[in-house]
Every structure is written in C-alpha cells, then in structure tokens.
Amino acid sequence: MKHEWPLWEVFIRGQHGLNHRHVGSLHAPDAEMALKNARDVYTRRNEGVSIWVVEAAHITASSPSDKGPLYEPSESKVYRHPTFFDIPDEAGHM
Amino acid sequence: MYAQMVKSEATQDDPEKLAAFQARIDAGDKIEPKDWMPEGYRKTLIRQIGQHAHSEIVGQLPEGNWITRAPTLERKAILLAKVQDEAGHGLYLYCAAETLGVSRDELTEMLLDGRMKYSSIFNYPTLTWADMGAVGWLVDGAAIMNQVPLQRTSYGPYSRAMIRICKEESFHQRQGYHIMMKMAQGTPAQKKMAQDALNRFWYPSLMMFGPSDKDSVHSAQSMKWKIKMNTNDELRQKFVDQTVPQANHLGLTVPDDTLCWNDEKGGYDFAEPDWSEFFDVIQGNGPCNTERLAARNKAWDEGAWVREGLMAHAAKKRAAKLAAE
C-alpha cells in the first residue's frame, strides 16, 4: 500500500483580532491530525489564537493567465476611490 | 551551504518567454507556483530546496545524539526545542519544494537512496557536549549567513520559508554560543573540551559554503535567477570575519596559523579547508555518512505502519460518518 497523506493548507489568526492568514502547509491523514500538526509546526512561539486547516485539494485558485480579464476592469474605475472627488476645505472633514 | 554545489539545469525554452521571465526577476517580482517558469529554474530549485530540506532533517541526528545526556534539565529542554525547530524547518522547505511539482515521498525516497544530497557538515560526529555549542555557534551561524540573503530569493514559496526559518534561527546560534561561553569559562577540562570542539568544527564549517565558485557557470545562472544571492567565497569571508572576534571573546583559538587581519580588504586572510576531504565526504566517505543514511532509512521503514495505519483509520472514520448521514 502506498499513498501519501494529503496536503493541508494552514491559516492562523494572530493575537490581534486579525483575519486568519495563510502561513504554510503540511501533510496529515485527516483534519484532526492536520490541526494537531499545525499547532506543533506553526505556533511554537505564540503565533496564533486560532487555526484553520483546509485540504489543499478543496481550494480553487485563479490562474495567472486570467490576471488581465480579472483585474484590468478595476483600473479604469478611478471614481471608486475617495480621492477622485474634490471637496472644498470649507466643507470640513469628510 | 545547506545546499552545496547545486548544479543549475540547462534550459531549452522559448527565448521570448525566457527574456520576459528574466525581466520579471530583474524587476524584483516574486515567481509563484502557477506562473510560467523555465524548466531549468524549476529543476534547479527542486534540487536546491530539496537538499536544504534534507539537511534540516538529517541535521537533527548529530544533536539528537545528546538530548538524553544534556548536563541539566534546562539544557535538555532547550536542545529538544532546537531539534524540534529543525524538523519544522525541514517541513517548511519540503512544502516549498512540493509547489514545484515533486511529491514529499519522492523527495524522501531520493534522499534515502542517495540520489539527493544533504550538507556535508552533518557527516561529522558530535563527540562531546561542547560539540552542541560548536554546532549551534558555527554550523547554525554559517547557515544564517546563507539564509538571510535567501529571504530575497525570486521564488515566492522559498522566500517565505526562509523568512520563517530566519526568525527562528537566531535562537539556535545564541544557545550554541551560550554553551561555548559556559564551557570556556568553566574548569580547565571544560575549556579544553570547548577548544577541541572548535578545532574539529572549524574547517567543516568553512566547507559548508562549498568550493570557490568564481568560475562556475552554474553559479552565474543561479545568481541571474536570484536563487543564489552571493558567491560561496563572499559568504565564507563574511562568516570568518564575524566568527573570529567571537572566538577571541571566548578565549579560544581558531585552528589556523595563517589567520590574520588584512587591512586592505577589511577582512581576515584565512586558510582554505582541505577540499579533497570535502569531496570525499560528499562522495559518501565521511565519518558518519553510512550511519546518518541508515538512521533515516530505519525511521522511514519502521514508520511505514504508522503512516498506513493513520490513513486506514481516517478512511474508516470517513466511511462511518457517511453511513451515519
């Protein structure tokens, strides 16, 4: 019998109420072991207060060749940024 | 270094794509796993990151040797934490290599059957407790020299692994130097032990950077791709310049009669290690090559039932959960 333990991606919430952030990956036979291993590998120095593990096979990622069609449309929409609008100083802080 | 003499692979890709790729690297872009990359870049990185990962794992053995015999409970806890860190470093690096399309088991098997190498330094024995000091101070010190610039390497996952590793590595070197300080300030017998450890680890540490690569075509390609950031000679010089004052502070003598400060170059002149010994160790004839590989093979073979058993257990639990739904 030969099959490798699946790959899991590990996300950790740091101390300061931030979002969970991707920190790396590891192999584990199941979710329970993935959590335990993630604790040992990625939080040995108080790096987090909460861990998510997701089997890498379940992640769908955008492809680099889609970069144009996906992100170019936002480049022309400068009015989505507050600095597009000139507001006179007399109007006060806005 | 932890990855020594990594040959860069020739690349036979479309020249236009190659030029665009090089332009991205020159502009300081990070290359990510799904981006197009030359075959040579991919293969060289697999070899280099793999060798680096194997070094972290095999590197646990010389220090693991002293865990049960550490002089105090505190030293034992520190050494355990250090060796556990090395396992973590190996894991970060294996994960980075896997993003290039090689599996973890393939990498392990290539180490076990000798197709892939690990650093020559781990083929030397750790004979006394002072060696734990020398390894942390000199071996981890030499590793840091190489790893700090590699945080800026062009391959994203490799760079991120290096950043994590560097954060943890400083503890390793400092705990080693701390052991050396205690020994050097101890009884005459302890000081002698510390000097003996320095004598045995000095030249093998200089060898970690690999032979001079002034004329190496492979190095030039790797530097162009930013997967090698400095020449071996630059890093070796930097290591000597940093380490000699530390040895002086300990009251220990670097085992090199020719060592002297060179004002003109602003660094030390020092003797080259015996490169024939280096090549011999690389070829598998170092003092501990057989023992190290045997230990890794034993761990892999005897762990097989655990790896398989946990997979079977996971499958059984999945089936039970499905049946209950």
Coordinates of C-alpha atoms in Angstrom, one line a residue:
Chain A
M1 CA 0.0 0.0 0.0
K2 CA 1.4 3.3 -0.9
H3 CA -0.4 6.6 -0.7
E4 CA 0.8 9.8 0.6
W5 CA -1.0 11.8 3.4
P6 CA -3.0 14.6 1.7
L7 CA -1.7 18.2 1.8
W8 CA -3.5 20.7 4.0
E9 CA -3.2 24.5 3.9
V10 CA -2.9 26.2 7.3
F11 CA -4.4 29.5 8.3
I12 CA -3.7 31.2 11.6
R13 CA -5.3 34.1 13.4
G14 CA -2.6 36.1 15.1
Q15 CA -3.0 37.7 18.5
H16 CA -4.6 41.0 17.5
G17 CA -8.1 40.1 16.3
L18 CA -6.9 39.9 12.6
N19 CA -8.2 37.7 9.9
H20 CA -6.9 34.2 9.6
R21 CA -3.9 34.3 7.3
H22 CA -2.2 31.6 5.2
V23 CA 1.0 30.5 6.9
G24 CA 2.0 27.3 5.1
S25 CA 1.0 23.8 4.5
L26 CA 1.6 20.3 5.9
H27 CA 0.6 16.6 5.3
A28 CA -1.8 14.8 7.6
P29 CA -4.1 11.8 7.3
D30 CA -7.2 13.7 8.4
A31 CA -8.4 17.1 9.7
E32 CA -7.9 16.3 13.3
M33 CA -4.2 15.4 12.8
A34 CA -3.8 18.3 10.5
L35 CA -4.9 20.7 13.3
K36 CA -2.5 19.0 15.8
N37 CA 0.4 19.1 13.4
A38 CA -0.4 22.7 12.6
R39 CA -0.2 23.6 16.2
D40 CA 3.2 21.9 16.5
V41 CA 4.6 23.3 13.3
Y42 CA 3.2 26.8 13.0
T43 CA 2.5 28.0 16.6
R44 CA 5.6 27.1 18.6
R45 CA 6.2 30.8 19.6
N46 CA 2.7 32.2 20.3
E47 CA 2.0 32.9 16.7
G48 CA -1.8 32.4 17.0
V49 CA -5.0 32.0 18.9
S50 CA -7.0 30.1 16.3
I51 CA -6.1 27.7 13.4
W52 CA -8.0 26.7 10.3
V53 CA -6.9 23.8 8.1
V54 CA -8.3 23.2 4.6
E55 CA -7.4 20.2 2.4
A56 CA -5.4 21.7 -0.4
A57 CA -7.5 19.8 -3.0
H58 CA -10.6 21.8 -2.0
I59 CA -9.0 25.1 -2.9
T60 CA -9.8 26.7 -6.2
A61 CA -7.3 29.3 -7.3
S62 CA -7.4 31.8 -10.1
S63 CA -4.9 31.3 -12.9
P64 CA -2.0 33.7 -13.6
S65 CA -3.2 34.0 -17.3
D66 CA -6.6 35.4 -16.0
K67 CA -4.8 38.3 -14.5
G68 CA -5.8 40.6 -17.3
P69 CA -9.5 39.9 -17.6
L70 CA -9.9 39.7 -13.8
Y71 CA -8.2 42.8 -12.6
E72 CA -7.9 45.2 -15.6
P73 CA -11.6 46.3 -15.4
S74 CA -10.9 47.9 -12.0
E75 CA -8.1 50.0 -13.3
S76 CA -10.4 52.3 -15.2
K77 CA -12.8 53.0 -12.4
V78 CA -10.9 55.7 -10.5
Y79 CA -14.2 57.1 -9.1
R80 CA -14.2 54.1 -6.7
H81 CA -11.5 55.9 -4.7
P82 CA -12.5 58.8 -2.4
T83 CA -9.6 60.9 -3.7
F84 CA -11.5 61.2 -7.1
F85 CA -13.8 63.7 -5.6
D86 CA -12.6 67.2 -4.8
I87 CA -14.4 68.5 -1.7
P88 CA -13.7 72.1 -0.6
D89 CA -11.9 72.5 2.7
E90 CA -14.8 74.6 3.9
A91 CA -17.0 71.5 4.0
G92 CA -14.9 70.2 6.8
H93 CA -13.5 66.7 7.4
M94 CA -15.1 64.1 5.2
Chain B
M1 CA 25.9 25.7 2.5
Y2 CA 22.9 23.6 3.4
A3 CA 22.6 23.2 -0.3
Q4 CA 26.1 22.7 -1.7
M5 CA 27.2 22.5 -5.3
V6 CA 23.7 22.6 -6.7
K7 CA 24.1 22.4 -10.5
S8 CA 21.8 24.6 -12.4
E9 CA 19.9 22.9 -15.1
A10 CA 20.2 23.9 -18.7
T11 CA 17.0 25.4 -20.1
Q12 CA 15.6 24.9 -23.6
D13 CA 12.6 27.2 -23.5
D14 CA 11.2 29.7 -25.9
P15 CA 13.8 32.6 -25.9
E16 CA 11.0 35.2 -25.8
K17 CA 9.4 33.7 -22.8
L18 CA 12.8 33.4 -21.2
A19 CA 13.5 37.1 -21.7
A20 CA 10.2 38.0 -20.2
F21 CA 10.8 35.8 -17.2
Q22 CA 14.3 37.3 -16.7
A23 CA 12.7 40.8 -16.9
R24 CA 10.3 39.9 -14.1
I25 CA 13.1 38.7 -11.9
D26 CA 15.3 41.7 -12.7
A27 CA 12.3 43.9 -11.7
G28 CA 12.2 42.2 -8.3
D29 CA 8.9 40.3 -9.0
K30 CA 8.3 37.1 -7.0
I31 CA 7.6 34.0 -9.1
E32 CA 4.7 32.0 -7.7
P33 CA 3.9 28.3 -8.3
K34 CA 1.3 28.7 -11.0
D35 CA 3.4 31.2 -13.0
W36 CA 5.3 30.1 -16.1
M37 CA 8.9 29.3 -15.3
P38 CA 11.8 27.8 -17.3
E39 CA 12.3 24.1 -16.8
G40 CA 15.8 24.7 -15.7
Y41 CA 14.6 27.1 -13.0
R42 CA 12.1 24.6 -11.7
K43 CA 14.6 21.7 -11.7
T44 CA 17.4 23.7 -10.1
L45 CA 15.1 24.9 -7.3
I46 CA 13.8 21.4 -6.6
R47 CA 17.3 20.2 -6.2
Q48 CA 18.4 23.2 -4.1
I49 CA 15.3 23.4 -1.8
G50 CA 15.2 19.6 -1.5
Q51 CA 18.9 19.5 -0.5
H52 CA 18.3 22.2 2.0
A53 CA 15.2 20.4 3.5
H54 CA 17.2 17.1 3.7
S55 CA 19.9 18.9 5.6
E56 CA 17.5 20.2 8.2
I57 CA 16.2 16.7 8.7
V58 CA 19.5 14.8 8.8
G59 CA 20.8 17.7 10.9
Q60 CA 18.6 16.6 13.7
L61 CA 20.7 13.5 14.2
P62 CA 24.1 14.9 15.5
E63 CA 22.2 17.0 18.0
G64 CA 19.6 14.4 18.9
N65 CA 22.6 12.3 19.9
W66 CA 23.0 14.5 23.1
I67 CA 19.4 15.0 24.1
T68 CA 19.4 12.2 26.7
R69 CA 22.8 13.3 28.0
A70 CA 22.4 17.1 28.3
P71 CA 24.0 18.3 31.5
T72 CA 20.9 19.9 33.0
L73 CA 17.2 19.7 32.6
E74 CA 17.1 23.2 31.2
R75 CA 19.8 22.4 28.6
K76 CA 17.8 19.3 27.7
A77 CA 14.6 21.3 27.1
I78 CA 16.5 23.9 25.0
L79 CA 18.1 21.2 22.9
L80 CA 14.8 19.5 22.4
A81 CA 13.2 22.7 21.3
K82 CA 16.1 23.4 18.9
V83 CA 15.9 19.9 17.3
Q84 CA 12.1 20.3 17.0
D85 CA 12.7 23.6 15.2
E86 CA 14.9 21.8 12.7
A87 CA 12.1 19.4 11.9
G88 CA 9.9 22.4 11.3
H89 CA 12.4 24.0 9.0
G90 CA 12.7 20.8 7.0
L91 CA 8.9 20.8 6.7
Y92 CA 8.6 24.4 5.5
L93 CA 11.2 23.7 2.9
Y94 CA 9.7 20.4 1.7
C95 CA 6.4 22.3 1.3
A96 CA 8.1 24.9 -0.8
A97 CA 9.7 22.2 -3.0
E98 CA 6.4 20.5 -3.4
T99 CA 4.9 23.6 -5.0
L100 CA 7.3 22.9 -7.9
G101 CA 5.6 19.6 -8.8
V102 CA 7.6 17.0 -6.8
S103 CA 5.9 15.0 -4.0
R104 CA 7.0 14.7 -0.4
D105 CA 7.5 10.9 -0.7
E106 CA 9.6 11.3 -3.9
L107 CA 11.9 13.8 -2.2
T108 CA 12.2 11.4 0.8
E109 CA 13.0 8.5 -1.4
M110 CA 15.6 10.4 -3.3
L111 CA 17.4 11.2 0.0
L112 CA 17.1 7.6 1.2
D113 CA 18.5 6.0 -1.9
G114 CA 21.3 8.6 -2.3
R115 CA 20.0 10.4 -5.4
M116 CA 19.8 13.7 -3.4
K117 CA 22.4 15.0 -1.0
Y118 CA 22.4 16.9 2.3
S119 CA 25.0 19.2 3.7
S120 CA 28.5 17.7 4.2
I121 CA 28.6 19.1 7.8
F122 CA 26.2 16.5 9.2
N123 CA 28.5 13.7 8.3
Y124 CA 30.8 14.6 11.2
P125 CA 30.2 13.1 14.7
T126 CA 29.3 15.0 17.8
L127 CA 31.7 13.6 20.4
T128 CA 31.2 15.7 23.5
W129 CA 28.7 18.1 25.0
A130 CA 30.9 21.0 23.8
D131 CA 30.0 20.0 20.2
M132 CA 26.4 21.1 20.9
G133 CA 27.9 24.5 21.5
A134 CA 30.1 24.4 18.4
V135 CA 27.3 23.2 16.2
G136 CA 24.9 25.9 17.3
W137 CA 27.5 28.7 17.1
L138 CA 29.4 27.7 13.9
V139 CA 27.0 25.4 11.9
D140 CA 23.9 27.4 12.5
G141 CA 26.0 30.6 12.2
A142 CA 27.2 29.5 8.8
A143 CA 23.6 28.6 7.8
I144 CA 22.3 32.0 8.8
M145 CA 24.9 33.7 6.5
N146 CA 23.3 32.0 3.6
Q147 CA 19.7 32.1 4.7
V148 CA 19.4 35.8 5.4
P149 CA 20.1 36.8 1.8
L150 CA 17.9 34.0 0.5
Q151 CA 14.9 35.7 2.1
R152 CA 15.0 37.9 -1.0
T153 CA 15.2 35.0 -3.5
S154 CA 12.9 35.2 -6.5
Y155 CA 10.8 32.1 -5.8
G156 CA 7.9 33.2 -3.5
P157 CA 7.4 30.0 -1.5
Y158 CA 11.1 29.6 -1.0
S159 CA 11.5 33.2 0.1
R160 CA 8.6 32.8 2.6
A161 CA 10.1 29.6 4.0
M162 CA 13.4 31.4 4.5
I163 CA 11.7 34.3 6.3
R164 CA 10.1 31.9 8.8
I165 CA 13.4 30.0 9.3
C166 CA 15.5 33.1 9.8
K167 CA 13.1 34.2 12.6
E168 CA 13.9 31.0 14.5
E169 CA 17.5 30.5 13.6
S170 CA 18.9 33.2 15.8
F171 CA 17.9 31.3 18.9
H172 CA 19.9 28.3 17.6
Q173 CA 23.1 30.2 17.2
R174 CA 22.8 32.1 20.5
Q175 CA 22.1 28.9 22.5
G176 CA 25.2 27.4 21.0
Y177 CA 27.4 30.3 21.8
H178 CA 26.0 30.3 25.3
I179 CA 27.1 26.7 25.8
M180 CA 30.5 27.7 24.5
M181 CA 30.7 30.6 26.9
K182 CA 29.9 28.3 29.9
M183 CA 32.4 25.7 28.8
A184 CA 35.1 28.3 28.1
Q185 CA 34.6 29.9 31.5
G186 CA 34.5 26.5 33.2
T187 CA 37.1 24.2 34.6
P188 CA 40.4 23.7 32.5
A189 CA 39.0 20.4 31.4
Q190 CA 35.8 22.1 30.1
K191 CA 37.7 24.8 28.4
K192 CA 39.8 22.2 26.7
M193 CA 36.7 20.4 25.5
A194 CA 35.4 23.7 24.0
Q195 CA 38.7 24.3 22.2
D196 CA 38.7 20.7 20.9
A197 CA 35.1 21.2 19.5
L198 CA 36.2 24.4 17.8
N199 CA 39.2 22.6 16.3
R200 CA 37.1 19.8 14.9
F201 CA 34.2 22.0 13.6
W202 CA 36.2 25.0 12.2
Y203 CA 37.1 23.6 8.8
P204 CA 34.0 21.5 8.2
S205 CA 32.0 24.8 8.9
L206 CA 34.1 26.6 6.2
M207 CA 33.3 23.8 3.8
M208 CA 29.6 24.3 4.3
F209 CA 29.8 27.2 1.8
G210 CA 31.1 24.9 -0.9
P211 CA 34.2 25.3 -3.1
S212 CA 35.1 28.7 -4.6
D213 CA 32.6 29.3 -7.4
K214 CA 34.4 32.2 -9.2
D215 CA 34.4 30.4 -12.5
S216 CA 31.3 28.3 -12.1
V217 CA 28.8 28.7 -15.0
H218 CA 26.1 27.1 -12.8
S219 CA 26.5 29.7 -10.1
A220 CA 26.3 32.5 -12.6
Q221 CA 22.9 31.1 -13.9
S222 CA 21.6 30.7 -10.4
M223 CA 22.6 34.2 -9.4
K224 CA 20.9 35.6 -12.5
W225 CA 17.7 33.8 -11.5
K226 CA 18.1 35.1 -7.9
I227 CA 18.1 31.6 -6.4
K228 CA 21.7 32.1 -5.2
M229 CA 22.3 35.6 -3.8
N230 CA 26.0 35.6 -3.1
T231 CA 29.1 33.7 -4.2
N232 CA 30.4 31.0 -1.8
D233 CA 33.6 33.0 -1.3
E234 CA 31.7 36.1 -0.3
L235 CA 29.7 34.2 2.3
R236 CA 32.7 32.3 3.7
Q237 CA 34.6 35.6 4.1
K238 CA 31.7 37.2 5.9
F239 CA 31.4 34.1 8.2
V240 CA 35.1 34.2 9.1
D241 CA 35.0 38.0 9.8
Q242 CA 32.1 37.6 12.1
T243 CA 33.3 34.5 13.9
V244 CA 36.9 35.2 14.7
P245 CA 36.1 38.0 17.2
Q246 CA 33.5 35.7 18.8
A247 CA 36.2 33.1 19.2
N248 CA 38.5 35.7 20.7
H249 CA 35.8 36.7 23.2
L250 CA 35.6 33.1 24.3
G251 CA 39.4 33.0 24.8
L252 CA 39.6 30.2 22.3
T253 CA 42.0 29.9 19.3
V254 CA 40.8 29.4 15.8
P255 CA 42.9 26.4 14.5
D256 CA 44.5 28.4 11.7
D257 CA 48.1 29.6 12.0
T258 CA 47.8 31.8 8.9
L259 CA 44.8 33.7 10.2
C260 CA 45.5 37.4 10.2
W261 CA 43.7 40.7 9.6
N262 CA 44.1 42.2 6.2
D263 CA 43.6 46.0 6.5
E264 CA 43.4 46.4 2.7
K265 CA 40.5 44.2 2.1
G266 CA 38.9 44.9 5.5
G267 CA 38.7 41.2 6.4
Y268 CA 40.7 38.3 7.6
D269 CA 43.0 36.2 5.5
F270 CA 42.5 32.6 6.3
A271 CA 43.5 29.1 5.2
E272 CA 41.2 27.2 2.9
P273 CA 39.8 23.9 4.1
D274 CA 41.1 20.6 2.7
W275 CA 38.9 20.4 -0.4
S276 CA 39.8 16.7 -1.0
E277 CA 38.3 15.9 2.3
F278 CA 35.1 17.8 1.3
F279 CA 34.8 15.9 -2.0
D280 CA 35.4 12.7 -0.1
V281 CA 32.6 13.4 2.4
I282 CA 30.3 14.4 -0.5
Q283 CA 31.0 11.1 -2.2
G284 CA 29.8 9.3 0.9
N285 CA 33.1 8.6 2.7
G286 CA 32.7 11.0 5.7
P287 CA 32.9 9.6 9.2
C288 CA 29.1 9.3 9.6
N289 CA 27.6 9.1 6.1
T290 CA 26.6 5.5 6.5
E291 CA 25.2 5.9 10.0
R292 CA 23.1 9.0 9.0
L293 CA 21.5 7.4 6.0
A294 CA 20.9 4.2 7.9
A295 CA 19.2 6.2 10.7
R296 CA 16.9 7.9 8.1
N297 CA 16.1 4.6 6.3
K298 CA 15.3 2.9 9.6
A299 CA 13.0 5.7 10.7
W300 CA 11.2 5.6 7.3
D301 CA 10.9 1.8 7.2
E302 CA 9.8 1.5 10.8
G303 CA 7.3 4.4 10.5
A304 CA 5.6 2.8 7.4
W305 CA 2.9 1.0 9.5
V306 CA 2.1 4.3 11.3
R307 CA 1.7 6.2 8.1
E308 CA -0.5 3.5 6.6
G309 CA -2.4 2.8 9.8
L310 CA -3.4 6.5 10.2
M311 CA -4.6 6.6 6.6
A312 CA -6.7 3.5 7.1
H313 CA -8.1 5.0 10.3
A314 CA -9.0 8.2 8.5
A315 CA -10.8 6.2 5.8
K316 CA -12.7 4.2 8.3
K317 CA -13.9 7.4 10.1
R318 CA -14.9 9.0 6.9
A319 CA -17.0 5.9 6.0
A320 CA -18.6 5.8 9.4
K321 CA -19.5 9.5 9.2
L322 CA -21.0 8.9 5.7
A323 CA -23.0 5.9 6.9
A324 CA -24.5 8.0 9.8
E325 CA -25.7 10.7 7.5

